[in-house]
Amino acid sequence: MKIITSTQEIQKVTSKLREKNKSIGFIPTMGALHEGHLQLVRESKTKNDVTIVSIFVNPTQFSPTEDLTKYPRPIEQDKKLLRREKVDILFYPSTKEIYPTDFQTTVTVNQLSRILEGKSRPTHFAGVSTIVLKLFNLISPTNTYFGQKDFQQCIVIKQMIRDLNLPIIFNMVPTVREPDGLALSSRNIFLNSQERLQAVNLYQSLLFGKKLILLGNKNVQKIKSEMDNYLQKYKLIRLDYIEICDSENLSPLKVVSKKAVILISANVGKTRLIDNIII
Ligand code: PAF
């Protein structure tokens, strides 16, 4: 696996690949890799000549209250995992390389960045869309792969690709889960054993919501309040939101009539977790 740290070099290498008509699959990550990320890599490897992964803990998507310094950075372990998956190139730039001191541009997908996660993390998606666009510009991938767990992030990036006419195919890959159903996340390591036991109920509540819908319940308010009731007994879970939205554009639904997604966000202890299920 070739490791590239400079923006100039990654651009040089990827433009050579394009000259040779090689397809490039690209997976942006912040490291602390788990099976969910590796699944994205495997998808990419089946469809592209070259697979590139980036590891960059992007400071601009953290708010001042979120602890950027605590974000796990097990880089040697990550490299080992990527080598095992036969990733061709790891792009691993420094913060200075990505954000030189005179950096001043932000890209925002306006409406989609304000709803759901955006309500309690108002600057988060501007940070995400800006870094992802930068990485897309550096790599010019044919395909990019994102995990369904971050469903809103997927919709934001898809919208940005459409709005800015980026010639990139967006691929959303289903969430990988622990055997008990908890969605894999780099943040799960922050859960203590009691929190870990209760955290699985986020997914259980999503399954419960889906069951209600499949049984014929269409009233979104009713389904949300039943899910909320279900979660009440788990005292370590502090619910932020349950929303049922159109899975194409995240517009909120009152009645489940079209392709819907249930999204949930909660603090389990001090750890913020999100999950979703497509109906
Ligand atoms: O999902 C993530 O890990 C990050 O938001 C991403 C897409 C790598 C941008 O920093």
Coordinates of C-alpha atoms and ligand atoms in Angstrom, one line a residue:
M1 CA 0.0 0.0 0.0
K2 CA 1.4 3.4 -1.0
I3 CA 1.0 6.1 1.7
I4 CA 0.7 9.6 0.4
T5 CA 0.7 12.6 2.7
S6 CA 1.0 15.6 0.3
T7 CA -1.9 17.1 -1.7
Q8 CA 0.3 17.7 -4.6
E9 CA 1.4 14.1 -4.8
I10 CA -2.1 12.6 -4.5
Q11 CA -3.2 14.9 -7.3
K12 CA -0.3 13.8 -9.5
V13 CA -0.8 10.1 -8.8
T14 CA -4.6 10.2 -9.4
S15 CA -4.3 12.2 -12.6
K16 CA -1.9 9.6 -13.9
L17 CA -4.4 6.9 -13.0
R18 CA -7.1 8.7 -14.9
E19 CA -4.8 9.1 -18.0
K20 CA -4.5 5.4 -18.0
N21 CA -8.3 5.1 -17.8
K22 CA -8.2 3.4 -14.4
S23 CA -11.4 3.6 -12.3
I24 CA -10.8 4.9 -8.8
G25 CA -12.9 3.9 -5.7
F26 CA -12.5 6.3 -2.8
I27 CA -13.5 6.0 0.8
P28 CA -13.0 9.1 3.0
T29 CA -12.6 8.2 6.7
M30 CA -11.4 9.7 10.0
G31 CA -9.5 6.5 10.9
A32 CA -10.2 4.3 13.9
L33 CA -11.3 1.8 11.3
H34 CA -13.8 -1.0 12.0
E35 CA -15.7 -3.6 10.0
G36 CA -18.0 -0.9 8.7
H37 CA -15.1 0.9 7.0
L38 CA -13.7 -2.4 5.7
Q39 CA -17.0 -3.2 4.1
L40 CA -16.8 0.0 2.1
V41 CA -13.2 -0.9 1.1
R42 CA -14.4 -4.4 -0.1
E43 CA -17.3 -2.8 -2.1
S44 CA -14.8 -0.5 -3.7
K45 CA -12.4 -3.3 -4.5
T46 CA -15.0 -5.3 -6.4
K47 CA -15.9 -2.4 -8.7
N48 CA -12.7 -0.3 -9.3
D49 CA -9.2 -0.8 -10.6
V50 CA -7.7 1.2 -7.7
T51 CA -9.0 1.8 -4.2
I52 CA -7.9 4.9 -2.2
V53 CA -8.8 5.4 1.5
S54 CA -8.2 8.7 3.2
I55 CA -7.6 9.1 7.0
F56 CA -8.0 12.6 8.2
V57 CA -9.6 13.7 11.5
N58 CA -11.3 16.8 10.2
P59 CA -11.2 19.5 12.8
T60 CA -13.9 21.7 11.1
Q61 CA -16.6 19.2 11.6
F62 CA -16.2 19.2 15.4
S63 CA -17.9 21.9 17.4
P64 CA -15.9 23.7 20.2
T65 CA -17.8 21.5 22.8
E66 CA -16.9 18.2 21.0
D67 CA -13.6 16.9 22.0
L68 CA -11.4 16.7 18.8
T69 CA -8.4 15.7 20.9
K70 CA -10.2 12.7 22.3
Y71 CA -11.0 11.3 18.9
P72 CA -9.2 7.9 18.6
R73 CA -6.2 7.8 16.2
P74 CA -4.9 4.3 16.1
I75 CA -2.9 4.9 12.9
E76 CA -0.6 1.8 13.0
Q77 CA -3.6 -0.5 13.5
D78 CA -5.5 1.3 10.7
K79 CA -2.6 0.9 8.3
K80 CA -2.4 -2.8 9.1
L81 CA -6.2 -3.3 8.5
L82 CA -5.9 -1.4 5.1
R83 CA -2.9 -3.5 4.0
R84 CA -4.8 -6.6 4.9
E85 CA -7.7 -5.5 2.6
K86 CA -5.1 -4.7 -0.1
V87 CA -6.0 -1.1 -0.4
D88 CA -3.8 0.5 -3.1
I89 CA -3.3 4.0 -1.7
L90 CA -3.7 5.5 1.8
F91 CA -4.0 9.3 1.7
Y92 CA -2.9 10.5 5.2
P93 CA -2.4 14.3 5.2
S94 CA -1.6 16.5 8.1
T95 CA -4.0 19.3 9.2
K96 CA -1.6 21.9 7.9
E97 CA -1.5 20.2 4.5
I98 CA -5.3 20.3 4.2
Y99 CA -6.0 23.7 5.9
P100 CA -3.0 26.0 5.3
T101 CA -3.2 29.1 7.6
D102 CA -4.9 31.3 4.9
F103 CA -7.6 28.7 4.2
Q104 CA -11.0 30.5 4.0
T105 CA -13.6 28.6 1.9
T106 CA -16.6 26.7 3.1
V107 CA -19.1 24.7 1.1
T108 CA -22.5 24.3 2.7
V109 CA -25.5 22.2 1.5
N110 CA -27.9 24.7 3.1
Q111 CA -31.2 23.1 4.0
L112 CA -30.0 19.6 4.6
S113 CA -27.3 20.8 6.9
R114 CA -29.7 22.5 9.3
I115 CA -32.1 19.6 10.1
L116 CA -31.8 16.5 12.3
E117 CA -28.1 16.3 13.4
G118 CA -27.6 19.9 12.2
K119 CA -30.0 21.2 14.9
S120 CA -27.7 20.3 17.7
R121 CA -24.5 20.4 15.6
P122 CA -25.0 23.6 13.4
T123 CA -21.5 23.7 11.9
H124 CA -21.0 20.0 11.5
F125 CA -22.1 19.4 7.9
A126 CA -20.4 22.5 6.5
G127 CA -17.2 20.9 7.9
V128 CA -18.1 17.6 6.3
S129 CA -19.1 18.9 2.9
T130 CA -16.0 21.1 2.7
I131 CA -13.5 18.4 3.5
V132 CA -15.3 15.9 1.3
L133 CA -15.3 18.3 -1.7
K134 CA -11.6 19.0 -1.1
L135 CA -10.9 15.3 -1.1
F136 CA -13.0 14.7 -4.2
N137 CA -11.0 17.5 -5.9
L138 CA -7.7 15.9 -4.9
I139 CA -8.6 12.4 -5.9
S140 CA -11.3 12.7 -8.6
P141 CA -12.7 9.3 -7.9
T142 CA -15.0 7.4 -10.2
N143 CA -17.0 5.9 -7.2
T144 CA -17.2 7.0 -3.6
Y145 CA -18.4 4.8 -0.7
F146 CA -20.2 6.0 2.4
G147 CA -21.9 4.0 5.2
Q148 CA -25.6 4.1 5.7
K149 CA -25.2 4.6 9.5
D150 CA -24.5 8.3 8.7
F151 CA -27.6 8.5 6.6
Q152 CA -27.9 12.3 6.7
Q153 CA -24.3 12.6 5.7
C154 CA -25.0 10.4 2.7
I155 CA -27.9 12.6 1.6
V156 CA -25.9 15.8 2.1
I157 CA -23.0 14.5 0.0
K158 CA -25.3 13.2 -2.7
Q159 CA -27.0 16.6 -2.9
M160 CA -23.6 18.3 -3.1
I161 CA -22.5 16.0 -5.9
R162 CA -25.7 16.8 -7.8
D163 CA -25.7 20.5 -7.1
L164 CA -22.0 20.9 -8.1
N165 CA -22.2 18.5 -11.1
L166 CA -19.4 16.4 -9.7
P167 CA -18.7 13.4 -12.0
I168 CA -18.7 10.9 -9.1
I169 CA -20.9 7.9 -8.5
F170 CA -22.2 7.9 -4.9
N171 CA -22.5 4.5 -3.3
M172 CA -24.2 4.0 0.1
V173 CA -23.3 0.7 1.8
P174 CA -25.6 -0.9 4.5
T175 CA -24.6 -0.5 8.1
V176 CA -22.5 -3.2 9.7
R177 CA -23.7 -4.2 13.2
E178 CA -22.4 -6.0 16.2
P179 CA -24.0 -9.4 16.7
D180 CA -26.6 -7.8 19.1
G181 CA -27.5 -5.1 16.5
L182 CA -25.6 -2.1 17.7
A183 CA -24.3 -0.1 14.7
L184 CA -20.5 -0.1 14.4
S185 CA -19.1 3.3 15.2
S186 CA -15.7 4.6 16.1
R187 CA -17.4 6.2 19.2
N188 CA -18.6 2.9 20.6
I189 CA -15.3 2.6 22.5
F190 CA -16.4 5.4 24.7
L191 CA -19.4 3.4 26.1
N192 CA -18.9 1.8 29.5
S193 CA -20.3 -1.7 30.0
Q194 CA -23.7 -0.5 31.3
E195 CA -24.0 2.0 28.5
R196 CA -23.0 -0.6 25.9
L197 CA -25.7 -2.9 27.2
Q198 CA -28.4 -0.2 26.8
A199 CA -27.1 1.2 23.5
V200 CA -28.4 -1.7 21.6
N201 CA -32.0 -0.5 22.3
L202 CA -31.6 2.3 19.8
Y203 CA -31.6 -0.4 17.1
Q204 CA -34.3 -2.3 18.9
S205 CA -36.5 0.8 18.9
L206 CA -35.9 1.2 15.1
L207 CA -36.9 -2.4 14.6
F208 CA -40.0 -1.8 16.7
G209 CA -40.9 1.3 14.7
K210 CA -40.4 -0.6 11.4
K211 CA -42.6 -3.4 12.7
L212 CA -45.4 -0.9 13.6
I213 CA -45.2 0.5 10.1
L214 CA -45.3 -2.9 8.5
L215 CA -48.3 -3.8 10.6
G216 CA -50.1 -0.9 9.0
N217 CA -49.5 2.0 11.3
K218 CA -49.0 5.1 9.2
N219 CA -49.3 8.0 11.7
V220 CA -45.7 9.3 12.2
Q221 CA -46.5 11.0 15.5
K222 CA -48.0 7.8 16.9
I223 CA -45.1 5.7 15.8
K224 CA -42.6 8.2 17.2
S225 CA -44.3 8.3 20.6
E226 CA -44.5 4.5 20.8
M227 CA -40.7 4.3 20.0
D228 CA -40.1 7.0 22.6
N229 CA -42.1 5.0 25.2
Y230 CA -40.1 1.9 24.4
L231 CA -36.9 3.8 25.1
Q232 CA -38.1 5.4 28.4
K233 CA -37.1 2.3 30.4
Y234 CA -33.4 2.7 29.5
K235 CA -32.2 5.4 31.8
L236 CA -28.8 5.8 30.3
I237 CA -30.3 6.8 27.0
R238 CA -31.1 10.5 26.5
L239 CA -33.1 10.8 23.3
D240 CA -32.3 13.8 21.0
Y241 CA -34.7 12.9 18.2
I242 CA -36.7 10.3 16.4
E243 CA -37.7 11.4 12.9
I244 CA -39.4 9.6 10.0
C245 CA -38.5 11.2 6.7
D246 CA -38.6 10.7 3.0
S247 CA -35.4 8.6 2.4
E248 CA -34.6 10.5 -0.9
N249 CA -34.5 14.0 0.5
L250 CA -35.0 13.8 4.3
S251 CA -38.2 15.9 4.2
P252 CA -40.2 15.0 7.3
L253 CA -43.3 12.8 6.8
K254 CA -46.6 13.1 8.7
V255 CA -47.9 9.9 7.2
V256 CA -45.8 7.0 6.1
S257 CA -46.7 6.8 2.4
K258 CA -43.6 6.7 0.4
K259 CA -40.1 5.3 0.9
A260 CA -39.3 6.3 4.4
V261 CA -36.3 6.2 6.8
I262 CA -36.5 6.3 10.6
L263 CA -33.6 8.2 12.1
I264 CA -32.7 8.2 15.7
S265 CA -30.1 10.2 17.7
A266 CA -29.4 9.9 21.4
N267 CA -26.7 10.3 24.0
V268 CA -25.9 7.1 25.8
G269 CA -24.1 8.4 28.8
K270 CA -21.9 11.1 27.3
T271 CA -21.6 9.4 23.9
R272 CA -23.7 10.6 21.0
L273 CA -24.9 7.8 18.8
I274 CA -27.0 7.8 15.7
D275 CA -28.7 5.0 13.8
N276 CA -31.4 4.6 11.1
I277 CA -33.5 2.0 9.3
I278 CA -34.9 2.2 5.8
I279 CA -38.5 1.0 5.6
Ligands
PAF1 O1 -17.9 9.9 8.2 C1 -16.8 10.4 8.4 O2 -15.9 9.6 8.9 C2 -16.4 11.8 8.1 O3 -17.6 12.6 8.3 C3 -15.8 12.0 6.7 C4 -16.8 11.7 5.6 C5 -14.6 11.2 6.6 C6 -15.5 13.5 6.5 O4 -14.5 13.9 7.4

